[in-house]
């Protein structure tokens, strides 16, 4: 079981530590807007080009990710990773276990 370090928000207020498990409980593509999760890693079945691109974008193990909003037809989805927002298709987000 992992325990993340306390961090601070943009306003400087501390964020309390969140307890997470090291085993995946779902996929990033299944999260509803407004929810947060910790990335466990990248799926073994992900194509190498997709896995490399996701890692370059910051989708690495232990990273906290938040679902910001979803397009009207559910694709693409905006995620907040580290300190920036980015957009992924559900097919790409399905390769990210949480």
Coordinates of C-alpha atoms in Angstrom, one line a residue:
X1 CA 0.0 0.0 0.0
X2 CA 1.3 3.4 -1.0
X3 CA 0.9 6.7 0.9
X4 CA 1.4 9.8 -1.2
X5 CA 3.1 12.8 0.2
X6 CA 1.1 15.9 1.2
X7 CA 1.2 18.5 -1.5
X8 CA 0.0 22.1 -1.8
X9 CA -2.7 23.5 -4.1
X10 CA -2.1 26.6 -6.2
X11 CA -3.4 28.7 -3.3
X12 CA -0.8 27.2 -1.0
X13 CA -3.3 25.2 1.1
X14 CA -2.0 21.7 2.0
X15 CA -3.6 18.7 0.5
X16 CA -3.9 15.7 2.8
X17 CA -2.3 12.4 2.0
X18 CA -4.4 9.9 0.1
X19 CA -4.0 6.1 0.6
X20 CA -3.9 4.1 -2.6
X21 CA -3.4 0.5 -3.5
X22 CA -0.8 -0.7 -5.9
X23 CA -3.2 -3.0 -7.7
X24 CA -5.4 -1.6 -10.5
X25 CA -9.0 -1.1 -9.7
X26 CA -10.2 0.1 -13.1
X27 CA -9.3 2.1 -16.1
X28 CA -8.9 5.9 -16.6
X29 CA -11.5 5.8 -19.4
X30 CA -14.2 4.6 -16.9
X31 CA -13.9 7.5 -14.4
X32 CA -16.7 10.1 -14.3
X33 CA -16.0 13.8 -14.6
X34 CA -14.8 15.4 -11.3
X35 CA -13.2 12.2 -10.0
X36 CA -9.5 11.7 -9.2
X37 CA -7.3 8.6 -9.2
X38 CA -3.7 7.5 -9.0
X39 CA -2.2 5.9 -12.0
X40 CA -0.8 2.4 -11.4
X41 CA 1.1 2.2 -14.7
X42 CA 0.4 1.5 -18.3
X43 CA -1.4 -1.6 -19.5
X44 CA 0.7 -4.5 -20.9
X45 CA -1.5 -4.7 -24.0
X46 CA -1.0 -1.1 -25.0
X47 CA 0.7 -0.6 -28.4
X48 CA 4.3 0.6 -27.9
X49 CA 3.7 3.9 -29.7
X50 CA 0.6 4.7 -27.5
X51 CA 2.4 3.6 -24.3
X52 CA 5.4 5.8 -25.1
X53 CA 3.2 8.8 -25.9
X54 CA 1.2 8.4 -22.7
X55 CA 4.4 8.2 -20.7
X56 CA 5.8 11.4 -22.4
X57 CA 2.5 13.2 -21.5
X58 CA 3.0 12.4 -17.8
X59 CA 0.8 9.3 -17.4
X60 CA 3.3 7.5 -15.2
X61 CA 2.9 5.2 -12.1
X62 CA 2.0 7.2 -9.0
X63 CA 0.7 10.3 -10.8
X64 CA -2.6 11.8 -9.6
X65 CA -5.0 12.4 -12.4
X66 CA -8.4 14.2 -12.4
X67 CA -11.2 14.0 -15.0
X68 CA -12.0 17.6 -15.8
X69 CA -14.8 17.3 -18.4
X70 CA -16.1 15.1 -21.1
X71 CA -17.3 16.1 -24.6
X72 CA -21.0 15.8 -25.3
X73 CA -20.6 12.5 -27.1
X74 CA -18.2 11.2 -24.4
X75 CA -15.1 11.4 -26.5
X76 CA -12.6 13.0 -26.1
X77 CA -12.1 13.6 -22.4
X78 CA -10.0 16.4 -20.7
X79 CA -7.7 15.1 -17.9
X80 CA -5.6 17.2 -15.5
X81 CA -2.2 15.6 -15.0
X82 CA 0.4 17.2 -12.9
X83 CA -0.2 21.0 -13.5
X84 CA -1.7 20.9 -17.0
X85 CA -4.9 19.8 -18.8
X86 CA -4.8 17.5 -21.8
X87 CA -7.3 15.7 -24.0
X88 CA -7.4 12.0 -24.7
X89 CA -9.7 9.7 -26.5
X90 CA -11.3 6.9 -24.5
X91 CA -9.4 4.3 -26.5
X92 CA -6.1 5.8 -25.3
X93 CA -7.3 6.3 -21.7
X94 CA -8.3 2.6 -21.6
X95 CA -4.6 1.7 -21.6
X96 CA -4.1 3.5 -18.2
X97 CA -5.0 1.4 -15.2
X98 CA -5.9 3.2 -12.0

